[in-house]
Short mmCIF file of C-alpha atoms in Angstrom, two decimals:
data_model
loop_
_atom_site.label_atom_id
_atom_site.label_comp_id
_atom_site.label_asym_id
_atom_site.label_seq_id
_atom_site.Cartn_x
_atom_site.Cartn_y
_atom_site.Cartn_z
CA MET A 1210 189.65 242.78 258.79
CA GLN A 1211 191.19 239.96 256.62
CA HIS A 1212 193.56 237.03 257.74
CA VAL A 1213 196.38 235.90 255.49
CA LYS A 1214 198.54 233.14 256.66
CA VAL A 1215 202.53 232.73 254.98
CA PRO A 1216 204.72 230.22 255.52
CA GLN A 1217 207.07 230.99 258.25
CA ASP A 1218 209.89 231.28 255.81
CA ARG A 1219 209.07 234.01 254.25
CA ILE A 1220 207.80 235.93 257.56
CA GLY A 1221 211.33 237.81 257.80
CA VAL A 1222 210.79 238.72 254.11
CA LEU A 1223 206.97 240.49 254.51
CA ILE A 1224 208.38 242.21 257.78
CA GLY A 1225 212.02 243.44 255.39
CA GLU A 1226 215.34 245.11 257.40
CA GLY A 1227 214.33 246.82 260.24
CA GLY A 1228 210.45 246.66 258.97
CA GLU A 1229 210.45 248.42 255.83
CA THR A 1230 208.73 246.09 254.03
CA MET A 1231 206.47 245.59 256.28
CA ARG A 1232 206.06 249.65 256.20
CA GLU A 1233 206.02 250.13 252.64
CA ILE A 1234 203.48 247.99 252.23
CA GLU A 1235 201.23 249.95 254.60
CA ARG A 1236 201.93 252.87 253.51
CA ARG A 1237 201.34 251.59 249.46
CA ALA A 1238 198.31 249.61 250.23
CA GLU A 1239 197.17 252.59 253.11
CA VAL A 1240 196.43 248.97 255.53
CA ARG A 1241 197.78 248.56 259.00
CA LEU A 1242 199.53 244.67 258.90
CA ASP A 1243 199.77 242.76 262.42
CA ILE A 1244 202.02 239.63 261.56
CA ASP A 1245 202.06 237.09 264.21
CA SER A 1246 205.90 235.59 263.62
CA GLU A 1247 205.68 232.95 265.44
CA SER A 1248 201.96 230.88 263.46
CA GLY A 1249 202.64 232.75 259.68
CA SER A 1250 199.31 234.50 260.62
CA VAL A 1251 198.77 238.17 259.38
CA ALA A 1252 196.13 240.65 259.99
CA VAL A 1253 195.11 243.06 257.15
CA ASP A 1254 193.57 245.98 258.84
CA SER A 1255 192.47 248.93 255.76
CA VAL A 1256 192.63 251.91 257.07
CA GLY A 1257 192.90 254.20 253.68
CA ASP A 1258 191.59 253.85 250.40
CA PRO A 1259 189.00 250.73 250.87
CA VAL A 1260 190.37 249.69 246.88
CA ALA A 1261 194.39 249.45 248.20
CA GLY A 1262 193.03 248.36 251.26
CA LEU A 1263 191.33 244.63 248.95
CA VAL A 1264 194.63 244.52 247.06
CA ALA A 1265 196.71 244.29 250.68
CA PRO A 1266 196.02 240.14 251.45
CA ASP A 1267 196.74 239.62 248.14
CA ILE A 1268 200.33 241.55 247.84
CA VAL A 1269 200.73 239.66 251.22
CA ARG A 1270 200.15 236.12 250.42
CA ALA A 1271 202.17 237.12 246.62
CA VAL A 1272 205.67 237.55 249.30
CA GLY A 1273 204.91 234.69 251.25
CA ARG A 1274 204.08 232.57 248.14
CA GLY A 1275 207.72 233.84 247.29
CA PHE A 1276 207.46 237.37 245.14
CA LYS A 1277 210.04 240.14 246.18
CA PRO A 1278 208.35 242.64 248.12
CA GLU A 1279 208.22 245.36 244.74
CA GLU A 1280 206.78 242.68 242.46
CA ALA A 1281 203.69 242.05 245.13
CA LEU A 1282 203.76 246.29 245.34
CA SER A 1283 203.05 246.37 241.46
CA LEU A 1284 199.49 244.93 242.34
CA LEU A 1285 198.96 248.61 243.46
CA ASP A 1286 200.56 249.86 240.05
CA ASP A 1287 197.71 249.19 237.92
CA ASP A 1288 193.85 248.30 238.30
CA LEU A 1289 193.90 245.41 235.96
CA ARG A 1290 196.89 243.67 237.38
CA MET A 1291 196.26 240.40 239.11
CA PHE A 1292 197.68 237.85 241.32
CA GLU A 1293 196.86 233.83 241.24
CA LEU A 1294 198.05 230.68 242.77
CA ILE A 1295 197.84 227.68 241.25
CA ASP A 1296 197.78 224.36 243.37
CA LEU A 1297 200.06 222.00 242.28
CA ALA A 1298 199.37 219.89 244.91
CA ASP A 1299 195.77 219.68 243.69
CA GLN A 1300 196.63 218.65 240.03
CA THR A 1301 199.58 216.11 240.78
CA ARG A 1302 199.25 212.35 242.67
CA ASN A 1303 201.80 212.23 245.38
CA LYS A 1304 205.21 214.20 246.52
CA ASN A 1305 207.21 212.32 243.67
CA ASP A 1306 204.83 213.63 240.60
CA LEU A 1307 204.98 216.75 242.50
CA GLN A 1308 208.31 217.51 242.51
CA ARG A 1309 208.13 216.31 238.87
CA GLN A 1310 205.77 218.27 237.57
CA LYS A 1311 207.40 221.19 239.46
CA GLY A 1312 210.53 220.45 237.89
CA ARG A 1313 208.68 220.08 234.87
CA LEU A 1314 207.32 223.82 235.37
CA ILE A 1315 211.26 225.36 236.01
CA GLY A 1316 212.65 223.80 233.58
CA GLU A 1317 216.73 223.27 233.04
CA ASN A 1318 218.63 226.18 234.69
CA GLY A 1319 215.13 227.43 235.13
CA ARG A 1320 214.75 228.06 231.54
CA THR A 1321 211.06 227.19 230.88
CA ARG A 1322 209.93 229.43 234.02
CA GLU A 1323 212.11 232.10 232.69
CA LEU A 1324 210.49 231.74 229.42
CA MET A 1325 206.60 231.93 231.00
CA GLU A 1326 207.99 235.63 232.72
CA GLU A 1327 209.70 237.00 229.03
CA LEU A 1328 206.49 235.55 226.74
CA THR A 1329 203.59 236.66 228.75
CA GLY A 1330 205.38 239.39 230.69
CA ALA A 1331 204.19 237.83 234.06
CA GLU A 1332 205.92 237.56 237.25
CA VAL A 1333 206.03 233.99 237.93
CA VAL A 1334 206.99 231.98 241.18
CA ILE A 1335 206.98 228.40 241.70
CA TYR A 1336 207.40 227.67 245.84
CA GLY A 1337 206.27 224.95 247.70
CA SER A 1338 203.46 223.29 246.27
CA THR A 1339 202.33 226.30 244.36
CA LEU A 1340 202.97 228.34 241.37
CA GLY A 1341 202.48 232.11 241.37
CA ILE A 1342 201.44 234.66 239.03
CA ILE A 1343 201.40 238.13 238.56
CA GLY A 1344 200.16 240.39 235.76
CA GLN A 1345 197.90 241.49 233.40
CA PRO A 1346 194.42 239.18 232.91
CA GLU A 1347 195.66 237.94 229.97
CA GLU A 1348 199.25 237.43 230.76
CA VAL A 1349 198.26 235.64 233.86
CA GLU A 1350 195.94 233.17 231.18
CA ALA A 1351 198.60 232.83 229.01
CA VAL A 1352 200.59 231.80 232.52
CA ARG A 1353 198.00 229.62 233.43
CA ARG A 1354 196.94 227.97 229.80
CA ALA A 1355 201.06 227.11 229.63
CA THR A 1356 200.88 225.39 233.24
CA LYS A 1357 197.89 223.34 232.62
CA MET A 1358 199.91 222.32 229.50
CA ILE A 1359 202.92 221.32 231.50
CA LEU A 1360 200.84 219.83 233.63
CA ASP A 1361 198.94 217.89 231.22
CA GLY A 1362 202.04 216.39 229.77
CA ALA A 1363 202.52 218.01 226.63
CA PRO A 1364 206.22 218.39 225.10
CA HIS A 1365 208.26 221.88 226.03
CA GLY A 1366 208.32 222.62 222.41
CA ALA A 1367 204.35 222.84 222.67
CA VAL A 1368 204.43 225.00 225.38
CA TYR A 1369 207.30 227.21 224.16
CA SER A 1370 205.29 227.83 220.49
CA PHE A 1371 202.02 227.89 222.48
CA LEU A 1372 203.78 230.45 224.26
CA GLU A 1373 205.25 231.94 220.78
CA ARG A 1374 201.90 232.40 219.62
CA LYS A 1375 200.74 234.35 222.93
CA HIS A 1376 203.50 237.11 222.84
CA ASN A 1377 202.79 237.74 219.04
CA GLU A 1378 199.21 238.33 220.24
CA LEU A 1379 200.73 240.54 223.47
CA THR A 1380 202.30 242.56 221.28
CA ARG A 1381 200.87 242.94 218.19
CA GLY A 1382 200.72 246.83 217.47
CA PHE A 1383 203.44 247.70 219.86
CA ASP A 1384 206.13 246.90 217.47
CA VAL A 1385 208.27 249.35 217.23
CA ARG A 1386 210.01 248.48 214.20
CA SER A 1387 207.45 247.77 211.43
#
């Protein structure tokens, strides 16, 4: 049994309307979830396929960090799909710096975060002091590197160029027009 802490304002999303989301996670990941809505503690108990059971805590963690339940459940769709969390507070000097860096990562009208998703194919969520990524290993790595570039102060143009190059690498051989 594993325990995952979920922020108070995400408990409702994890449970879903009438417990729908919780039941869907339990069914697909073959686990039992015991959610303490007071403390935000979620006990994850594997009751079926142990491999799916190993993914379940990441699904709960992903929902807790701002992903839609469907996006989090996509971790079960493919063995290579992974969830990674980058703690932005660890890489910023103070609260003001954290806010500024989050602003740079989100971009004007959410454009930077959107481009990260579009050009890598990964799902990207910025919630609280974390940046969450769900995708294939190479997609997650590209977002991780782009995030590091932004946190290190690289101009957005340089980050977009990097993402364009990565996009071309990731999709090479899949272009139906050529």
